[in-house]
Short mmCIF file of C-alpha atoms (C1' of nucleotides) in Angstrom, two decimals:
data_model
loop_
_atom_site.label_atom_id
_atom_site.label_comp_id
_atom_site.label_asym_id
_atom_site.label_seq_id
_atom_site.Cartn_x
_atom_site.Cartn_y
_atom_site.Cartn_z
CA MET K 1048 -0.50 6.80 -30.93
CA HIS K 1049 0.00 6.32 -27.27
CA GLN K 1050 -3.45 7.17 -25.97
CA ASN K 1051 -5.54 4.54 -24.23
CA ILE K 1052 -8.94 4.41 -25.83
CA ARG K 1053 -10.49 2.10 -23.30
CA GLN K 1054 -10.30 2.55 -19.57
CA MET K 1055 -7.04 1.24 -18.12
CA LEU K 1056 -8.15 -1.70 -16.04
CA GLU K 1057 -7.37 -1.76 -12.35
CA LEU K 1058 -5.34 -4.49 -10.81
CA THR K 1059 -5.14 -5.32 -7.10
CA TYR K 1060 -1.86 -5.06 -5.23
CA SER K 1061 -1.44 -8.81 -5.52
CA GLU K 1062 -2.39 -9.08 -9.16
CA GLU K 1063 0.17 -6.38 -9.93
CA ASN K 1064 2.86 -8.41 -8.14
CA TYR K 1065 2.04 -11.60 -10.03
CA LEU K 1066 1.96 -9.78 -13.37
CA LYS K 1067 5.32 -8.22 -12.69
CA ALA K 1068 6.77 -11.65 -11.84
CA ILE K 1069 5.31 -13.15 -15.02
CA PHE K 1070 6.77 -10.29 -17.05
CA HIS K 1071 10.25 -10.80 -15.58
CA LEU K 1072 10.10 -14.57 -16.11
CA SER K 1073 8.94 -14.04 -19.70
CA GLU K 1074 11.95 -11.80 -20.35
CA GLU K 1075 14.28 -14.70 -19.67
CA GLY K 1076 13.74 -16.00 -23.18
CA LYS K 1077 11.19 -18.64 -22.26
CA LYS K 1078 8.24 -19.08 -24.56
CA SER K 1079 5.76 -19.68 -21.79
CA VAL K 1080 5.98 -19.38 -18.02
CA SER K 1081 5.03 -22.30 -15.83
CA THR K 1082 2.97 -22.33 -12.65
CA ASN K 1083 5.92 -23.69 -10.72
CA ASP K 1084 8.23 -20.92 -11.93
CA ILE K 1085 5.73 -18.33 -10.74
CA SER K 1086 5.21 -20.18 -7.47
CA ALA K 1087 8.97 -20.09 -6.82
CA GLU K 1088 9.28 -16.43 -7.75
CA MET K 1089 6.29 -15.30 -5.66
CA LYS K 1090 6.87 -17.62 -2.75
CA THR K 1091 3.30 -18.86 -2.81
CA ARG K 1092 1.99 -22.35 -3.42
CA PRO K 1093 1.27 -23.59 -6.95
CA ALA K 1094 -2.43 -23.91 -6.04
CA SER K 1095 -2.54 -20.19 -5.27
CA VAL K 1096 -0.82 -19.46 -8.53
CA SER K 1097 -3.46 -21.41 -10.48
CA ASP K 1098 -6.16 -19.32 -8.80
CA MET K 1099 -4.42 -16.11 -9.73
CA LEU K 1100 -3.75 -17.20 -13.34
CA ARG K 1101 -7.47 -17.76 -13.84
CA LYS K 1102 -8.15 -14.21 -12.65
CA LEU K 1103 -5.41 -12.63 -14.67
CA GLY K 1104 -6.62 -14.61 -17.67
CA GLU K 1105 -10.14 -13.24 -17.26
CA LYS K 1106 -8.73 -9.74 -17.15
CA GLU K 1107 -6.84 -10.53 -20.37
CA VAL K 1108 -3.45 -9.46 -19.13
CA ILE K 1109 -2.20 -12.99 -19.76
CA GLU K 1110 -3.14 -15.80 -22.11
CA TYR K 1111 -3.81 -18.81 -19.98
CA ARG K 1112 -4.18 -22.35 -21.27
CA LYS K 1113 -4.56 -24.81 -18.43
CA TYR K 1114 -1.55 -27.10 -18.01
CA TYR K 1115 0.46 -25.24 -20.63
CA GLY K 1116 1.72 -22.19 -18.82
CA VAL K 1117 1.03 -18.56 -19.64
CA HIS K 1118 1.99 -15.86 -22.09
CA ILE K 1119 1.78 -12.22 -21.17
CA THR K 1120 -0.43 -10.12 -23.52
CA GLU K 1121 0.39 -6.65 -24.88
CA GLU K 1122 -2.04 -5.14 -22.39
CA GLY K 1123 -0.31 -7.09 -19.61
CA LYS K 1124 3.12 -5.93 -20.71
CA LYS K 1125 1.98 -2.31 -20.62
CA LEU K 1126 0.68 -2.68 -17.08
CA ALA K 1127 3.78 -4.56 -15.88
CA LEU K 1128 6.02 -1.88 -17.37
CA GLN K 1129 4.08 0.80 -15.51
CA THR K 1130 4.74 -1.03 -12.23
CA ILE K 1131 8.41 -1.51 -13.13
CA ARG K 1132 8.63 2.17 -14.03
CA LYS K 1133 7.32 3.14 -10.62
CA HIS K 1134 9.56 0.68 -8.83
CA ARG K 1135 12.71 1.95 -10.56
CA LEU K 1136 11.85 5.62 -10.13
CA TRP K 1137 11.38 5.06 -6.42
CA GLU K 1138 14.72 3.24 -6.30
CA VAL K 1139 16.41 6.28 -7.84
CA PHE K 1140 14.71 8.49 -5.31
CA LEU K 1141 15.78 6.32 -2.36
CA VAL K 1142 19.41 6.17 -3.51
CA GLU K 1143 19.86 9.69 -4.87
CA LYS K 1144 17.83 11.68 -2.39
CA LEU K 1145 17.55 9.60 0.77
CA ASN K 1146 21.04 8.09 0.62
CA PHE K 1147 19.94 4.49 0.67
CA SER K 1148 22.63 2.08 -0.51
CA TRP K 1149 21.62 0.11 -3.57
CA ASP K 1150 21.17 -3.09 -1.63
CA GLU K 1151 18.57 -1.52 0.71
CA VAL K 1152 16.05 -0.25 -1.82
CA HIS K 1153 14.29 -3.34 -3.11
CA GLU K 1154 11.87 -4.02 -0.27
CA VAL K 1155 10.83 -0.44 0.18
CA ALA K 1156 10.42 0.11 -3.56
CA ASP K 1157 8.26 -3.04 -3.68
CA GLU K 1158 5.80 -1.22 -1.42
CA LEU K 1159 6.08 2.18 -3.01
CA GLU K 1160 5.50 0.84 -6.54
CA HIS K 1161 1.84 0.18 -5.69
CA ILE K 1162 0.94 3.82 -4.96
CA LYS K 1163 -1.63 4.61 -7.59
CA SER K 1164 -1.41 8.37 -8.22
CA LYS K 1165 -0.33 9.11 -11.79
CA ILE K 1166 0.55 12.69 -11.12
CA LEU K 1167 2.82 11.59 -8.27
CA ILE K 1168 4.93 9.51 -10.64
CA GLN K 1169 5.06 12.25 -13.25
CA ARG K 1170 6.31 14.75 -10.71
CA LEU K 1171 8.71 12.32 -9.10
CA ASP K 1172 10.16 11.61 -12.56
CA GLU K 1173 10.54 15.35 -13.19
CA TYR K 1174 12.04 15.90 -9.74
CA LEU K 1175 14.65 13.23 -10.34
CA GLY K 1176 15.56 14.78 -13.71
CA PHE K 1177 13.90 12.10 -15.88
CA PRO K 1178 16.43 9.39 -15.10
CA LYS K 1179 16.80 6.65 -17.74
CA PHE K 1180 18.35 3.98 -15.51
CA ASP K 1181 17.86 2.85 -11.93
CA PRO K 1182 20.67 2.38 -9.40
CA HIS K 1183 21.25 -1.15 -10.62
CA GLY K 1184 21.62 0.03 -14.23
CA ASP K 1185 18.23 -1.26 -15.37
CA PRO K 1186 16.35 0.97 -17.80
CA ILE K 1187 13.33 2.94 -16.60
CA PRO K 1188 10.36 2.65 -19.02
CA ASP K 1189 8.75 5.94 -20.01
CA GLU K 1190 5.11 6.65 -19.28
CA TYR K 1191 4.07 4.76 -22.42
CA GLY K 1192 6.10 1.72 -21.45
CA ASP K 1193 8.87 2.34 -23.97
CA VAL K 1194 12.31 1.27 -22.86
CA ARG K 1195 15.59 2.54 -24.22
CA SER K 1196 17.96 -0.16 -23.18
CA ARG K 1197 21.66 0.10 -23.81
CA PRO K 1198 23.41 -2.66 -25.71
CA ARG K 1199 25.23 -4.66 -23.11
CA LEU K 1200 26.94 -7.95 -22.63
CA PRO K 1201 28.11 -10.10 -19.72
CA LEU K 1202 31.54 -9.26 -18.35
CA SER K 1203 32.47 -12.90 -18.99
CA GLU K 1204 32.42 -12.30 -22.74
CA LEU K 1205 35.09 -9.59 -22.75
CA GLU K 1206 38.55 -10.56 -24.03
CA ILE K 1207 41.78 -9.79 -22.28
CA ASN K 1208 42.63 -6.12 -22.59
CA ALA K 1209 39.08 -5.16 -23.57
CA THR K 1210 37.61 -2.21 -21.73
CA GLY K 1211 34.06 -1.25 -20.87
CA GLN K 1212 31.81 0.28 -18.32
CA ILE K 1213 29.64 -1.57 -15.78
CA VAL K 1214 26.05 -0.71 -16.67
CA ALA K 1215 23.94 -3.23 -14.79
CA VAL K 1216 23.83 -6.34 -12.67
CA LYS K 1217 21.76 -9.41 -13.36
CA ASP K 1218 21.43 -10.55 -9.78
CA SER K 1219 20.47 -7.64 -7.58
CA SER K 1220 20.24 -9.55 -4.31
CA ALA K 1221 21.40 -7.57 -1.30
CA ALA K 1222 24.23 -10.04 -0.73
CA PHE K 1223 25.64 -9.59 -4.23
CA LEU K 1224 25.31 -5.83 -4.14
CA ARG K 1225 27.05 -5.62 -0.82
CA TYR K 1226 29.88 -7.72 -2.28
CA LEU K 1227 30.25 -5.29 -5.16
CA ASP K 1228 30.31 -2.33 -2.84
CA LYS K 1229 33.01 -4.02 -0.79
CA VAL K 1230 35.32 -4.63 -3.73
CA GLY K 1231 34.69 -1.18 -5.16
CA ALA K 1232 32.68 -2.08 -8.26
CA TYR K 1233 29.70 0.19 -9.05
CA ILE K 1234 27.37 1.11 -11.91
CA GLY K 1235 29.37 3.41 -14.19
CA ALA K 1236 32.79 2.15 -13.19
CA ARG K 1237 35.20 1.87 -16.11
CA ILE K 1238 36.95 -1.44 -16.20
CA LYS K 1239 39.63 -3.25 -18.16
CA VAL K 1240 40.11 -7.02 -18.34
CA MET K 1241 43.71 -7.77 -17.26
CA ASP K 1242 43.62 -11.55 -17.19
CA LYS K 1243 41.24 -14.47 -17.69
CA VAL K 1244 41.79 -17.83 -16.03
CA GLU K 1245 40.50 -20.58 -18.27
CA PHE K 1246 40.57 -23.12 -15.48
CA ASP K 1247 37.91 -21.69 -13.19
CA GLY K 1248 36.43 -18.87 -15.29
CA SER K 1249 37.68 -16.20 -12.90
CA ILE K 1250 39.15 -12.93 -14.18
CA GLU K 1251 41.22 -10.01 -13.02
CA ILE K 1252 39.96 -6.52 -13.86
CA LEU K 1253 41.24 -3.02 -13.34
CA VAL K 1254 38.65 -0.60 -12.00
CA ASP K 1255 38.90 3.08 -12.96
CA ASN K 1256 42.52 2.56 -13.98
CA LYS K 1257 43.67 2.19 -10.45
CA LYS K 1258 42.30 -0.71 -8.48
CA SER K 1259 42.88 -4.31 -9.50
CA ILE K 1260 40.35 -6.93 -8.37
CA PHE K 1261 39.76 -10.64 -8.88
CA MET K 1262 36.30 -11.95 -9.57
CA SER K 1263 34.99 -15.50 -9.62
CA LYS K 1264 33.03 -16.94 -12.55
CA GLU K 1265 29.79 -16.54 -10.53
CA VAL K 1266 30.40 -12.83 -10.05
CA VAL K 1267 31.56 -12.22 -13.63
CA ASN K 1268 28.39 -13.80 -15.01
CA ASN K 1269 26.27 -11.35 -13.04
CA ILE K 1270 27.85 -8.11 -14.26
CA LEU K 1271 26.76 -6.47 -17.51
CA ILE K 1272 29.08 -4.23 -19.55
CA MET K 1273 28.63 -1.56 -22.15
CA GLN K 1274 31.62 -1.13 -24.45
CA MET N 104 12.59 6.07 28.41
CA HIS N 105 11.23 5.78 24.98
CA GLN N 106 12.17 2.24 24.13
CA ASN N 107 9.50 -0.32 23.41
CA ILE N 108 10.04 -3.36 25.56
CA ARG N 109 7.45 -5.51 23.92
CA GLN N 110 7.20 -5.97 20.16
CA MET N 111 5.30 -3.14 18.51
CA LEU N 112 2.17 -4.84 17.26
CA GLU N 113 1.38 -4.79 13.59
CA LEU N 114 -1.82 -3.32 12.30
CA THR N 115 -3.28 -3.94 8.89
CA TYR N 116 -3.78 -1.07 6.42
CA SER N 117 -7.45 -0.95 7.37
CA GLU N 118 -6.91 -1.13 11.10
CA GLU N 119 -4.46 1.75 10.82
CA ASN N 120 -7.06 3.84 9.04
CA TYR N 121 -9.73 3.15 11.65
CA LEU N 122 -7.36 3.90 14.49
CA LYS N 123 -6.36 7.19 12.90
CA ALA N 124 -10.01 8.12 12.50
CA ILE N 125 -10.74 7.24 16.14
CA PHE N 126 -7.72 9.29 17.26
CA HIS N 127 -8.94 12.33 15.30
CA LEU N 128 -12.46 11.99 16.59
CA SER N 129 -11.16 11.63 20.16
CA GLU N 130 -9.27 14.86 19.79
CA GLU N 131 -12.49 16.77 19.26
CA GLY N 132 -13.05 16.91 23.01
CA LYS N 133 -15.50 14.01 23.10
CA LYS N 134 -15.14 11.55 25.96
CA SER N 135 -15.96 8.55 23.84
CA VAL N 136 -16.36 7.99 20.14
CA SER N 137 -19.53 6.38 18.76
CA THR N 138 -19.89 3.73 16.12
CA ASN N 139 -21.90 6.12 13.97
CA ASP N 140 -19.21 8.81 14.16
CA ILE N 141 -16.60 6.37 12.95
CA SER N 142 -18.97 5.04 10.31
CA ALA N 143 -19.45 8.58 8.95
CA GLU N 144 -15.73 9.36 9.05
CA MET N 145 -14.67 6.09 7.41
CA LYS N 146 -17.56 5.91 4.95
CA THR N 147 -18.30 2.33 5.92
CA ARG N 148 -21.49 0.89 7.45
CA PRO N 149 -21.96 0.79 11.22
CA ALA N 150 -21.98 -3.01 11.12
CA SER N 151 -18.50 -2.99 9.59
CA VAL N 152 -17.38 -0.60 12.30
CA SER N 153 -18.60 -2.91 15.03
CA ASP N 154 -16.59 -5.73 13.53
CA MET N 155 -13.47 -3.60 13.42
CA LEU N 156 -13.95 -2.28 16.96
CA ARG N 157 -13.97 -5.85 18.27
CA LYS N 158 -10.68 -6.52 16.52
CA LEU N 159 -9.04 -3.28 17.66
CA GLY N 160 -10.31 -3.96 21.17
CA GLU N 161 -8.62 -7.38 21.11
CA LYS N 162 -5.38 -5.79 20.06
CA GLU N 163 -5.80 -3.36 22.96
CA VAL N 164 -5.37 -0.19 20.95
CA ILE N 165 -8.83 0.86 22.04
CA GLU N 166 -11.07 0.19 25.02
CA TYR N 167 -14.31 -1.13 23.67
CA ARG N 168 -17.51 -1.49 25.69
CA LYS N 169 -20.40 -2.66 23.51
CA TYR N 170 -23.05 -0.02 22.99
CA TYR N 171 -20.99 2.64 24.79
CA GLY N 172 -18.46 3.73 22.17
CA VAL N 173 -14.70 3.53 22.42
CA HIS N 174 -11.72 5.21 24.08
CA ILE N 175 -8.30 5.08 22.51
CA THR N 176 -5.60 3.57 24.74
CA GLU N 177 -2.06 4.91 25.26
CA GLU N 178 -0.77 2.15 22.97
CA GLY N 179 -3.36 3.13 20.40
CA LYS N 180 -2.39 6.80 20.58
CA LYS N 181 1.24 5.92 19.97
CA LEU N 182 0.38 3.93 16.89
CA ALA N 183 -2.03 6.57 15.54
CA LEU N 184 0.62 9.26 16.02
CA GLN N 185 3.10 7.22 14.04
CA THR N 186 0.65 7.06 11.14
CA ILE N 187 -0.04 10.79 11.46
CA ARG N 188 3.68 11.46 11.54
CA LYS N 189 4.16 9.56 8.27
CA HIS N 190 1.14 11.23 6.67
CA ARG N 191 2.37 14.70 7.50
CA LEU N 192 5.98 14.09 6.50
CA TRP N 193 4.81 12.83 3.12
CA GLU N 194 2.67 15.93 2.78
CA VAL N 195 5.69 18.10 3.34
CA PHE N 196 7.60 16.10 0.77
CA LEU N 197 4.84 16.42 -1.82
CA VAL N 198 4.48 20.17 -1.36
CA GLU N 199 8.11 21.16 -0.84
CA LYS N 200 9.83 18.81 -3.25
CA LEU N 201 7.28 17.75 -5.80
CA ASN N 202 5.42 21.07 -6.02
CA PHE N 203 1.98 19.73 -5.16
CA SER N 204 -0.41 22.40 -4.04
CA TRP N 205 -1.68 21.92 -0.51
CA ASP N 206 -5.12 20.85 -1.69
CA GLU N 207 -3.76 17.96 -3.75
CA VAL N 208 -1.76 16.12 -1.09
CA HIS N 209 -4.34 14.40 1.11
CA GLU N 210 -5.25 11.40 -1.06
CA VAL N 211 -1.71 10.56 -2.02
CA ALA N 212 -0.44 10.94 1.56
CA ASP N 213 -3.26 8.62 2.68
CA GLU N 214 -1.63 5.91 0.59
CA LEU N 215 1.97 6.76 1.37
CA GLU N 216 1.35 6.81 5.12
CA HIS N 217 0.99 3.00 5.17
CA ILE N 218 4.49 2.23 3.86
CA LYS N 219 6.05 0.34 6.70
CA SER N 220 9.80 0.94 6.54
CA LYS N 221 11.01 2.76 9.61
CA ILE N 222 14.33 3.77 8.11
CA LEU N 223 12.46 5.28 5.19
CA ILE N 224 10.65 7.68 7.47
CA GLN N 225 13.79 8.57 9.43
CA ARG N 226 15.66 9.42 6.26
CA LEU N 227 12.70 11.28 4.74
CA ASP N 228 12.51 13.34 7.93
CA GLU N 229 16.19 14.13 7.73
CA TYR N 230 15.95 14.93 4.01
CA LEU N 231 13.15 17.38 4.67
CA GLY N 232 15.15 19.07 7.43
CA PHE N 233 13.15 17.70 10.37
CA PRO N 234 10.04 19.83 9.72
CA LYS N 235 7.84 20.55 12.72
CA PHE N 236 4.63 21.37 10.83
CA ASP N 237 2.92 20.09 7.71
CA PRO N 238 1.74 22.30 4.85
CA HIS N 239 -1.61 22.85 6.62
CA GLY N 240 0.18 24.02 9.76
CA ASP N 241 -0.53 20.84 11.72
CA PRO N 242 2.30 19.64 13.95
CA ILE N 243 4.35 16.58 13.00
CA PRO N 244 4.84 14.19 15.93
CA ASP N 245 8.42 13.05 16.51
CA GLU N 246 9.38 9.40 16.33
CA TYR N 247 8.25 8.88 19.94
CA GLY N 248 4.84 10.44 19.23
CA ASP N 249 5.60 13.69 21.03
CA VAL N 250 3.96 16.76 19.55
CA ARG N 251 5.02 20.34 20.03
CA SER N 252 1.95 22.23 19.07
CA ARG N 253 1.93 26.01 18.95
CA PRO N 254 -0.61 27.91 21.06
CA ARG N 255 -3.23 29.01 18.56
CA LEU N 256 -6.72 30.42 18.42
CA PRO N 257 -9.45 30.81 15.80
CA LEU N 258 -9.16 33.98 13.72
CA SER N 259 -12.71 34.80 14.83
CA GLU N 260 -11.45 35.52 18.35
CA LEU N 261 -9.06 38.31 17.35
CA GLU N 262 -10.12 41.89 18.16
CA ILE N 263 -9.96 44.75 15.70
CA ASN N 264 -6.37 45.89 15.10
CA ALA N 265 -4.98 42.68 16.55
CA THR N 266 -2.24 41.03 14.49
CA GLY N 267 -1.10 37.47 14.12
CA GLN N 268 0.12 34.82 11.77
CA ILE N 269 -1.90 32.11 10.08
CA VAL N 270 -0.54 28.83 11.44
CA ALA N 271 -3.14 26.25 10.50
CA VAL N 272 -6.57 25.50 9.09
CA LYS N 273 -9.24 23.41 10.74
CA ASP N 274 -10.98 22.32 7.58
CA SER N 275 -8.38 21.09 5.08
CA SER N 276 -10.78 20.10 2.33
CA ALA N 277 -9.53 20.77 -1.17
CA ALA N 278 -12.34 23.29 -1.78
CA PHE N 279 -11.41 25.37 1.26
CA LEU N 280 -7.69 25.28 0.50
CA ARG N 281 -8.29 26.33 -3.09
CA TYR N 282 -10.36 29.25 -1.80
CA LEU N 283 -7.51 30.33 0.48
CA ASP N 284 -5.04 30.11 -2.39
CA LYS N 285 -7.29 32.24 -4.51
CA VAL N 286 -7.60 35.05 -1.97
CA GLY N 287 -3.90 34.92 -1.13
CA ALA N 288 -4.02 33.52 2.38
CA TYR N 289 -1.38 30.92 3.25
CA ILE N 290 0.26 29.28 6.23
CA GLY N 291 2.71 31.79 7.63
CA ALA N 292 0.96 34.88 6.28
CA ARG N 293 0.99 37.82 8.74
CA ILE N 294 -2.41 39.32 9.12
CA LYS N 295 -4.12 42.23 10.86
CA VAL N 296 -7.81 42.49 11.67
CA MET N 297 -9.08 45.75 10.10
CA ASP N 298 -12.78 45.41 10.73
CA LYS N 299 -15.31 43.01 12.24
CA VAL N 300 -18.94 43.00 11.15
CA GLU N 301 -21.13 42.03 14.11
CA PHE N 302 -24.14 41.38 11.93
CA ASP N 303 -22.89 38.39 9.95
CA GLY N 304 -19.62 37.59 11.69
CA SER N 305 -17.53 38.48 8.63
CA ILE N 306 -14.24 40.34 8.97
CA GLU N 307 -11.78 42.34 6.92
CA ILE N 308 -8.07 41.48 7.25
CA LEU N 309 -4.90 42.86 5.86
CA VAL N 310 -2.45 40.21 4.58
CA ASP N 311 1.28 40.85 4.75
CA ASN N 312 0.58 44.56 5.18
CA LYS N 313 -0.54 44.97 1.63
CA LYS N 314 -3.58 43.02 0.53
CA SER N 315 -7.00 43.60 2.11
CA ILE N 316 -9.48 40.74 1.97
CA PHE N 317 -12.98 40.05 3.32
CA MET N 318 -13.81 36.72 4.88
CA SER N 319 -17.17 35.26 5.84
CA LYS N 320 -17.84 33.82 9.30
CA GLU N 321 -17.52 30.28 7.89
CA VAL N 322 -14.02 31.00 6.59
CA VAL N 323 -12.94 32.88 9.72
CA ASN N 324 -13.89 29.92 11.94
CA ASN N 325 -11.64 27.62 9.96
CA ILE N 326 -8.43 29.63 10.23
CA LEU N 327 -6.09 29.29 13.24
CA ILE N 328 -3.82 32.11 14.32
CA MET N 329 -0.68 32.37 16.43
CA GLN N 330 -0.12 35.75 18.01
"C1'" DT Z 1119 1.96 -48.35 -25.35
"C1'" DA Z 1120 1.71 -48.15 -20.54
"C1'" DC Z 1121 2.78 -46.09 -16.54
"C1'" DA Z 1122 5.48 -43.63 -12.92
"C1'" DT Z 1123 6.43 -39.19 -11.82
"C1'" DA Z 1124 6.43 -34.45 -12.06
"C1'" DC Z 1125 3.43 -30.78 -12.60
"C1'" DA Z 1126 -1.02 -28.34 -12.39
"C1'" DT Z 1127 -5.70 -27.78 -11.08
"C1'" DT Z 1128 -9.81 -28.27 -8.21
"C1'" DA Z 1129 -12.14 -28.64 -3.84
"C1'" DG Z 1130 -12.63 -27.05 0.42
"C1'" DG Z 1131 -10.94 -24.26 4.35
"C1'" DT Z 1132 -9.11 -19.79 6.79
"C1'" DA Z 1133 -8.59 -14.73 7.66
"C1'" DT Z 1134 -9.57 -9.95 6.37
"C1'" DG Z 1135 -12.81 -6.52 5.54
"C1'" DA Z 1136 -16.62 -5.12 3.38
"C1'" DC Z 1137 -22.01 -5.63 2.91
"C1'" DT Z 1138 -27.51 -6.29 4.14
"C1'" DA Z 1139 -31.06 -7.72 7.13
"C1'" DA Z 1140 -32.54 -8.83 11.54
"C1'" DA Z 1141 -32.11 -8.54 16.44
"C1'" DA Z 1142 -30.65 -6.28 20.64
"C1'" DT Z 1143 -29.79 -2.28 23.46
"C1'" DA Z 1144 -29.95 2.54 24.99
"C1'" DT Z 1145 -32.25 6.83 25.45
"C1'" DG Z 1146 -35.49 10.57 25.42
"C1'" DA Z 1147 -40.28 11.94 25.57
"C1'" DT Z 1148 -44.64 11.40 27.55
"C1'" DA L 674 -42.27 3.74 34.07
"C1'" DT L 675 -43.26 2.74 29.39
"C1'" DC L 676 -42.42 2.87 24.83
"C1'" DA L 677 -41.01 4.68 20.25
"C1'" DT L 678 -36.93 5.77 17.98
"C1'" DA L 679 -32.20 5.90 17.20
"C1'" DT L 680 -28.12 3.41 17.68
"C1'" DT L 681 -25.45 -0.66 17.81
"C1'" DT L 682 -24.53 -5.44 17.35
"C1'" DT L 683 -25.07 -10.10 15.47
"C1'" DA L 684 -25.84 -13.34 11.78
"C1'" DG L 685 -25.09 -14.59 7.42
"C1'" DT L 686 -22.85 -13.37 2.54
"C1'" DC L 687 -19.37 -12.11 -0.64
"C1'" DA L 688 -14.65 -11.22 -2.69
"C1'" DT L 689 -9.67 -11.44 -2.20
"C1'" DA L 690 -5.80 -14.17 -1.41
"C1'" DC L 691 -3.72 -17.39 0.75
"C1'" DC L 692 -3.42 -22.52 2.39
"C1'" DT L 693 -3.65 -28.16 2.36
"C1'" DA L 694 -5.28 -32.34 0.43
"C1'" DA L 695 -7.03 -34.69 -3.28
"C1'" DT L 696 -7.45 -35.19 -8.10
"C1'" DG L 697 -6.33 -34.61 -12.88
"C1'" DT L 698 -2.96 -34.05 -16.86
"C1'" DA L 699 1.36 -34.35 -19.49
"C1'" DT L 700 5.56 -36.46 -20.58
"C1'" DG L 701 9.54 -39.36 -20.83
"C1'" DT L 702 11.17 -43.96 -20.07
"C1'" DA L 703 10.84 -48.73 -20.27
#
DNA sequence: TACATACATTAGGTATGACTAAAATATGAT
DNA sequence: ATCATATTTTAGTCATACCTAATGTATGTA
């Protein structure tokens, strides 16, 4: 079932980063991912992206048709999910064990995710108690790349008086996460929608049945809820 | 006192590895370290070493006189000790928290030691309880590069009936460490010399006042004792 | 349909870090 | 003091991963 018959192919540090970016961009509903999109995401020039796409195409982790963008292959998805698994496990470690705040973990996890040892990740997973979600509420793929994601919807779609629990954030930039910390919102917080302002899309919510906070449309769109 | 006035210079992954190797080779009492020594240690060709020495010389972490080997500078020592600090802290983590055996940690720590985040290492250190020695008994430099090493001598120099405690091993190859595990020797074990065989240099020791084991000259030379 | 413009690729260059082969230097033995 | 040998360095190559500048392709608008 889950065994790899052929040798898992090795990607360089850089190839791994590109593949992860392509995977994330693919997730956003787009059929194919453009060179410019990847260039923006990776902060490299489009010419560099073209180079890399050729290489990733040859390794068959993406399907690459010149001038028409790329599709990630099944093999590519598997590899990207392994990297994402490592990244999110390290994030859990940094927050749970080393007391990093959730806006500090990205950069460090971006380095740690490239450590190759398989046994390291297995034991880290075990040590952390096989967590299913990272500190931002994103699901952690298992060692076969399977993801159990929770059904979730943007906070903006909740009606007045509806309740739910914050399970994830879309934008996990340090600035946004620091804002959430400041107002007292966190992954797992139980919330209730008290009021919705049609005019500007802002809402008022009650956190953990005690604290009332106002959130702008921009913030509301970036918070995901499980009901 | 310990503040760095000028910007700490950045070394690449590879430069860091060479510098660490040069530091270790310097420790072995030699005045200067030869290109061939480094080549053997790093498993690269002498020509590649010459290239690297030029670069490290330009960055002033070593003093490089063509054809006469290299000396590590004070700046170089500082940087090497930072890498060694990271390596040994990660080894403690792997053994204490993730249940790695002490012969499995080297490779993984060799990757982890290059993660750059300073705050990561500070918090890891704290999380581990500011350990002073790694699982092989080697001292962990503090964040200023200071090392508190214990006075220690080779097991071979103990007289009959002398007692001591195993504090470190010289050779930390996986094969040697597995052998020690098998016979029940470990860092911290209290030992007593029961007999010394002049003929072949082997000895008989009592471990923790209960288990008697025989060790060949080769093994005895690789074990360090604190009395 | 033609073409301007946005987008993507190729060509050629740079730095790192490895290699082989050839040349230069040091050193020990006679 | 000379010379053979061992050691080290230089010269030239290759692969990765980036860059700029030039060129090629697709697409929507007139």
